[in-house]
Short mmCIF file of C-alpha atoms and ligand atoms in Angstrom, two decimals:
data_model
loop_
_atom_site.label_atom_id
_atom_site.label_comp_id
_atom_site.label_asym_id
_atom_site.label_seq_id
_atom_site.Cartn_x
_atom_site.Cartn_y
_atom_site.Cartn_z
CA MET A 12 8.66 21.10 -2.27
CA LEU A 13 8.00 17.64 -2.19
CA PRO A 14 6.20 15.56 -0.05
CA ALA A 15 8.53 12.00 1.87
CA ASP A 16 7.26 9.23 -0.38
CA SER A 17 6.16 7.49 2.28
CA HIS A 18 5.50 3.94 0.72
CA VAL A 19 8.60 2.53 -0.75
CA HIS A 20 10.29 -0.88 -1.35
CA THR A 21 13.41 -1.83 -1.53
CA GLU A 22 16.02 -5.37 -1.83
CA TRP A 23 14.28 -6.18 1.60
CA SER A 24 11.12 -6.76 0.64
CA TRP A 25 10.47 -10.23 -0.61
CA ASP A 26 8.51 -9.20 -4.05
CA ALA A 27 11.16 -6.98 -5.54
CA PRO A 28 14.03 -8.21 -6.82
CA THR A 29 14.69 -5.49 -8.52
CA GLY A 30 15.00 -2.56 -5.67
CA SER A 31 17.28 -1.08 -4.24
CA MET A 32 17.52 0.81 -0.60
CA GLU A 33 21.41 2.48 -1.74
CA ARG A 34 20.28 3.09 -5.11
CA THR A 35 16.35 5.04 -4.04
CA CYS A 36 18.26 6.83 -1.80
CA ALA A 37 20.87 8.90 -5.07
CA ARG A 38 17.62 8.93 -6.69
CA ALA A 39 15.67 11.33 -3.54
CA ILE A 40 18.25 13.33 -4.01
CA ALA A 41 18.49 13.59 -7.41
CA ILE A 42 14.96 14.79 -8.28
CA GLY A 43 14.63 16.94 -5.02
CA LEU A 44 12.69 14.73 -3.27
CA PRO A 45 12.68 15.10 1.12
CA ALA A 46 12.52 12.41 2.95
CA VAL A 47 11.66 8.87 2.19
CA ALA A 48 10.22 5.53 4.21
CA PHE A 49 10.83 2.13 3.35
CA THR A 50 8.57 0.34 4.31
CA GLU A 51 9.23 -3.20 3.16
CA HIS A 52 6.47 -5.82 3.15
CA ALA A 53 5.42 -7.95 6.43
CA ASP A 54 3.08 -11.02 4.88
CA TYR A 55 1.79 -14.05 6.70
CA THR A 56 -0.50 -14.76 4.23
CA THR A 57 -0.66 -18.19 2.53
CA TRP A 58 -2.55 -17.14 -0.74
CA LYS A 59 -3.65 -19.74 -4.09
CA VAL A 60 -2.38 -18.12 -6.26
CA ALA A 61 -4.25 -17.43 -10.14
CA ASP A 62 -3.41 -19.76 -13.03
CA ASP A 63 -1.66 -18.83 -15.46
CA GLY A 64 -3.22 -15.84 -17.70
CA PRO A 65 -2.15 -12.05 -18.12
CA ASP A 66 -1.84 -11.60 -14.17
CA ALA A 67 0.42 -14.46 -14.18
CA ASP A 68 4.06 -13.78 -12.32
CA GLU A 69 7.00 -15.49 -12.45
CA ASP A 70 8.48 -15.10 -9.35
CA LEU A 71 6.02 -15.67 -8.11
CA THR A 72 5.84 -18.21 -9.27
CA ALA A 73 9.16 -20.16 -8.03
CA LEU A 74 7.60 -19.52 -5.02
CA MET A 75 4.51 -21.86 -5.33
CA THR A 76 4.15 -24.76 -3.43
CA PRO A 77 3.19 -28.33 -5.80
CA GLU A 78 -0.58 -27.05 -3.85
CA GLY A 79 -0.59 -23.47 -5.60
CA THR A 80 -0.10 -21.08 -2.58
CA VAL A 81 2.57 -19.04 -1.43
CA THR A 82 3.18 -17.38 1.49
CA PRO A 83 6.46 -15.05 0.95
CA PRO A 84 9.82 -15.42 2.92
CA GLU A 85 9.51 -13.46 7.28
CA LEU A 86 12.21 -9.87 6.12
CA ASP A 87 14.47 -9.75 7.87
CA ALA A 88 13.91 -6.71 9.90
CA VAL A 89 17.41 -7.10 11.47
CA GLY A 90 19.19 -6.71 8.36
CA TYR A 91 17.21 -3.74 7.02
CA LEU A 92 18.02 -2.21 9.89
CA GLU A 93 21.26 -1.61 9.90
CA CYS A 94 21.03 -1.04 5.42
CA LEU A 95 18.76 1.84 7.23
CA GLN A 96 21.50 3.50 8.72
CA ARG A 97 24.06 2.58 6.50
CA CYS A 98 22.00 5.12 4.24
CA ARG A 99 21.13 7.38 6.31
CA ASP A 100 24.91 7.49 6.83
CA ARG A 101 25.42 7.92 3.72
CA PHE A 102 22.75 10.19 2.81
CA PRO A 103 22.66 13.55 5.64
CA ASP A 104 20.83 15.59 3.33
CA LEU A 105 17.91 12.90 3.20
CA ARG A 106 15.11 12.44 5.73
CA ILE A 107 15.02 8.52 5.45
CA VAL A 108 12.08 6.69 7.33
CA SER A 109 11.70 3.23 9.11
CA GLY A 110 8.81 0.84 8.55
CA VAL A 111 7.11 -1.55 7.56
CA GLU A 112 3.67 -2.19 5.91
CA LEU A 113 2.12 -4.89 7.08
CA GLY A 114 -0.05 -6.97 4.41
CA GLU A 115 -4.22 -8.29 6.33
CA PRO A 116 -2.32 -7.46 10.10
CA HIS A 117 -5.89 -8.09 11.18
CA TRP A 118 -5.24 -12.10 11.14
CA HIS A 119 -1.41 -12.46 12.51
CA GLY A 120 -1.93 -9.99 15.97
CA ALA A 121 1.16 -12.53 16.83
CA ALA A 122 3.49 -12.57 14.05
CA VAL A 123 3.19 -8.00 13.62
CA ALA A 124 3.24 -7.93 16.92
CA ALA A 125 6.86 -10.35 17.03
CA VAL A 126 7.88 -8.37 13.83
CA LEU A 127 6.99 -4.96 15.16
CA SER A 128 9.03 -5.61 18.54
CA ALA A 129 12.26 -6.62 16.52
CA GLY A 130 13.12 -2.61 15.61
CA GLN A 131 11.97 0.88 15.77
CA PHE A 132 9.50 1.48 12.20
CA ASP A 133 8.12 4.36 12.24
CA ARG A 134 6.15 4.59 10.14
CA VAL A 135 4.19 1.23 9.76
CA LEU A 136 1.20 1.08 6.72
CA GLY A 137 -1.94 -1.94 6.97
CA SER A 138 -2.90 -3.43 3.98
CA LEU A 139 -5.49 -5.75 2.63
CA HIS A 140 -3.93 -7.36 -0.94
CA CYS A 141 -6.33 -10.63 -0.15
CA LEU A 142 -8.91 -11.82 0.25
CA PRO A 143 -10.79 -15.42 1.68
CA PHE A 144 -12.99 -17.47 -1.22
CA GLY A 145 -14.88 -21.06 -0.63
CA GLN A 146 -11.65 -22.26 1.10
CA GLN A 147 -9.00 -20.42 0.60
CA ILE A 148 -7.34 -17.34 -0.47
CA TYR A 149 -6.38 -15.20 -3.10
CA GLU A 150 -4.59 -12.49 -4.13
CA MET A 151 -6.92 -9.70 -6.55
CA PRO A 152 -6.17 -11.84 -9.87
CA GLY A 153 -7.35 -14.89 -8.50
CA LEU A 154 -10.25 -13.11 -7.62
CA TYR A 155 -10.91 -11.24 -10.53
CA GLN A 156 -10.89 -15.19 -12.22
CA GLN A 157 -13.73 -16.78 -9.79
CA ARG A 158 -15.78 -13.70 -8.81
CA PRO A 159 -17.74 -10.98 -11.38
CA ALA A 160 -15.25 -7.53 -10.64
CA GLU A 161 -18.20 -5.24 -9.39
CA VAL A 162 -18.24 -8.41 -6.09
CA VAL A 163 -14.51 -8.74 -5.38
CA ILE A 164 -14.55 -4.36 -5.33
CA ARG A 165 -17.47 -5.07 -2.34
CA GLY A 166 -16.14 -7.33 -1.15
CA TYR A 167 -12.15 -5.67 -0.56
CA LEU A 168 -13.95 -2.69 0.62
CA ALA A 169 -16.03 -4.55 3.09
CA GLU A 170 -13.24 -6.01 4.64
CA ILE A 171 -11.60 -2.52 4.97
CA PRO A 172 -13.74 -1.81 9.01
CA ARG A 173 -12.19 -4.86 10.56
CA LEU A 174 -8.98 -5.21 8.96
CA ILE A 175 -9.62 -1.47 11.59
CA GLU A 176 -10.63 -2.92 13.73
CA GLY A 177 -8.84 -6.48 14.41
CA SER A 178 -5.75 -4.69 14.27
CA ASP A 179 -3.73 -1.39 16.03
CA ALA A 180 -0.69 -2.06 15.18
CA PHE A 181 -1.03 0.56 11.66
CA SER A 182 -0.92 4.30 11.42
CA VAL A 183 -1.79 4.79 7.60
CA LEU A 184 -4.28 2.53 5.68
CA ALA A 185 -2.28 1.96 2.06
CA HIS A 186 -4.26 1.77 -1.51
CA ILE A 187 -8.18 1.66 -0.85
CA ASP A 188 -7.73 1.64 -4.25
CA TYR A 189 -5.41 -1.91 -4.58
CA PRO A 190 -8.19 -4.67 -6.58
CA LEU A 191 -8.74 -1.62 -9.31
CA ARG A 192 -5.14 -1.93 -10.45
CA TYR A 193 -6.40 -5.92 -11.60
CA TRP A 194 -9.93 -4.76 -12.40
CA PRO A 195 -10.83 -6.56 -15.83
CA ALA A 196 -10.69 -4.68 -19.07
CA ALA A 197 -14.32 -7.05 -20.38
CA ALA A 198 -16.00 -5.32 -17.22
CA GLY A 199 -15.50 -2.31 -19.11
CA PRO A 200 -14.62 1.63 -17.13
CA PHE A 201 -14.49 1.44 -13.83
CA ASP A 202 -16.76 3.87 -11.78
CA PRO A 203 -16.30 5.02 -8.79
CA LEU A 204 -18.97 6.68 -8.60
CA ALA A 205 -20.75 2.99 -9.14
CA PHE A 206 -19.33 2.40 -5.56
CA GLN A 207 -19.03 5.87 -3.29
CA GLU A 208 -21.56 3.52 -1.05
CA GLU A 209 -18.67 1.49 0.14
CA PHE A 210 -15.96 3.45 -0.33
CA ARG A 211 -17.60 5.74 1.96
CA HIS A 212 -18.61 2.41 4.67
CA ALA A 213 -14.58 1.64 4.55
CA LEU A 214 -13.55 5.79 4.54
CA ARG A 215 -15.85 6.30 7.69
CA ALA A 216 -14.37 3.16 9.44
CA ILE A 217 -10.35 4.40 9.08
CA ALA A 218 -10.92 8.02 9.81
CA GLY A 219 -12.74 7.24 13.09
CA SER A 220 -10.17 4.99 14.12
CA GLY A 221 -8.00 8.30 13.38
CA ARG A 222 -5.56 6.72 11.06
CA ALA A 223 -4.27 8.50 7.79
CA LEU A 224 -5.86 7.17 4.61
CA GLU A 225 -2.71 7.06 2.08
CA ILE A 226 -3.30 8.03 -1.81
CA ASN A 227 -0.91 5.48 -3.93
CA THR A 228 0.02 6.51 -6.77
CA GLU A 229 1.05 2.56 -8.30
CA GLY A 230 -2.92 2.52 -9.47
CA PRO A 231 -5.07 4.66 -11.02
CA LEU A 232 -6.26 8.00 -9.91
CA HIS A 233 -9.82 8.70 -8.51
CA LEU A 234 -10.20 11.98 -7.28
CA GLU A 235 -13.49 11.16 -5.89
CA ILE A 236 -12.15 8.86 -3.43
CA VAL A 237 -9.69 11.46 -1.59
CA ARG A 238 -13.32 14.12 -2.06
CA TRP A 239 -14.87 11.49 -0.09
CA TRP A 240 -12.62 10.41 2.28
CA HIS A 241 -11.98 14.71 3.46
CA GLU A 242 -16.02 14.27 3.55
CA GLU A 243 -16.22 11.21 6.06
CA GLY A 244 -14.33 13.70 8.01
CA GLY A 245 -10.63 12.08 7.23
CA MET A 246 -7.91 14.53 8.49
CA ALA A 247 -4.57 13.27 7.37
CA ILE A 248 -3.65 11.79 4.06
CA THR A 249 -0.40 10.32 2.70
CA PHE A 250 1.82 10.09 -0.36
CA GLY A 251 3.18 6.55 -1.73
CA SER A 252 4.40 5.44 -5.18
CA ASP A 253 5.18 2.13 -3.87
CA ALA A 254 7.73 2.31 -6.15
CA HIS A 255 9.75 -1.06 -6.04
CA GLU A 256 12.63 -0.21 -7.83
CA PRO A 257 14.08 3.06 -7.79
CA ASP A 258 13.65 5.11 -10.73
CA LEU A 259 9.45 4.70 -9.86
CA LEU A 260 10.67 6.53 -6.78
CA ALA A 261 7.74 9.46 -6.88
CA ARG A 262 5.90 8.85 -9.64
CA ARG A 263 2.77 11.70 -10.61
CA PHE A 264 3.04 12.58 -7.36
CA ARG A 265 2.63 16.22 -9.03
CA ASP A 266 -0.34 14.64 -9.88
CA ALA A 267 -1.49 13.22 -6.06
CA ILE A 268 -0.54 16.78 -4.82
CA ASP A 269 -3.55 18.29 -7.28
CA ILE A 270 -5.86 16.10 -5.57
CA ALA A 271 -5.00 16.72 -1.91
CA GLU A 272 -5.00 20.35 -2.80
CA ALA A 273 -8.25 20.17 -4.59
CA CYS A 274 -9.91 18.13 -1.75
CA GLY A 275 -8.73 20.05 1.08
CA PHE A 276 -5.66 18.93 2.01
CA ARG A 277 -2.69 20.74 2.86
CA PRO A 278 1.49 20.16 3.59
CA GLY A 279 2.40 19.72 7.69
CA ALA A 280 5.43 21.34 9.26
CA SER A 281 8.08 18.76 8.07
CA PRO A 282 7.84 16.69 4.63
CA CYS A 283 7.43 13.35 6.77
CA ASP A 284 4.65 14.68 8.22
CA PRO A 285 1.74 13.27 6.34
CA TRP A 286 -0.84 16.49 4.74
CA ALA A 287 -3.78 17.70 7.30
CA ARG A 288 -6.94 18.61 5.82
CA ILE A 289 -7.42 22.67 6.02
ZN1 LIG B 17 0.16 -3.11 -0.96
ZN1 LIG B 18 3.16 -1.35 -1.19
#
């Protein structure tokens, strides 16, 4: 049996215009996925958008201020939870878990507390999408335009312990490999071994806090990172496609399951449970 897809976006996420909670549920039934967590974005960081380039994004450009910054629209938690209930009524055979993905929650304690008090969110992900550089905050494409690629990775992994220490609002660290999605081709193939110490340092901080690590299947999958998680004392993992449209639900889960099993993790009693170390 497939594990739950614990990281999915729908039309309730500001950056998922082609998302659909209802069609994602239908897709889950069609592919035999027993459970799905809809973890919509709650992002409060204002960042400076990268200039046009291979990663320029038209939807993002539409949200840009004249100064070139973007502040994402707020999550409509009430509307989202109503939609979730409609889907639970319509798809009684599917386990539908409520959730939210908090961007940089350690920088936005009050806003995070406010959104979490708006309703029941069973799966709360903590994410790092942006980092400061100079006087501005940038997403990954903007950082790679201005800094050597290895400096971006080291800066990202160094911020993870601060994210862990600075917020207890989330139980799962999402996509620790987020910057790898944007790794510039000019920097050559990405080698996780070149950053082993930095990864282990971040993973120790997550493990020490008792939180779970997500295997996110949107980016490249590196078995080494999950092995280091186990070696650094990580107790649990979840699986997340980070799908922003129904067809990408549970993408590459077979590969992620193989990695999790090879690294010493096994399913829990329910498909919604994180996989536990053996
Ligand atoms: Zn994310
Ligand atoms: Zn996401």
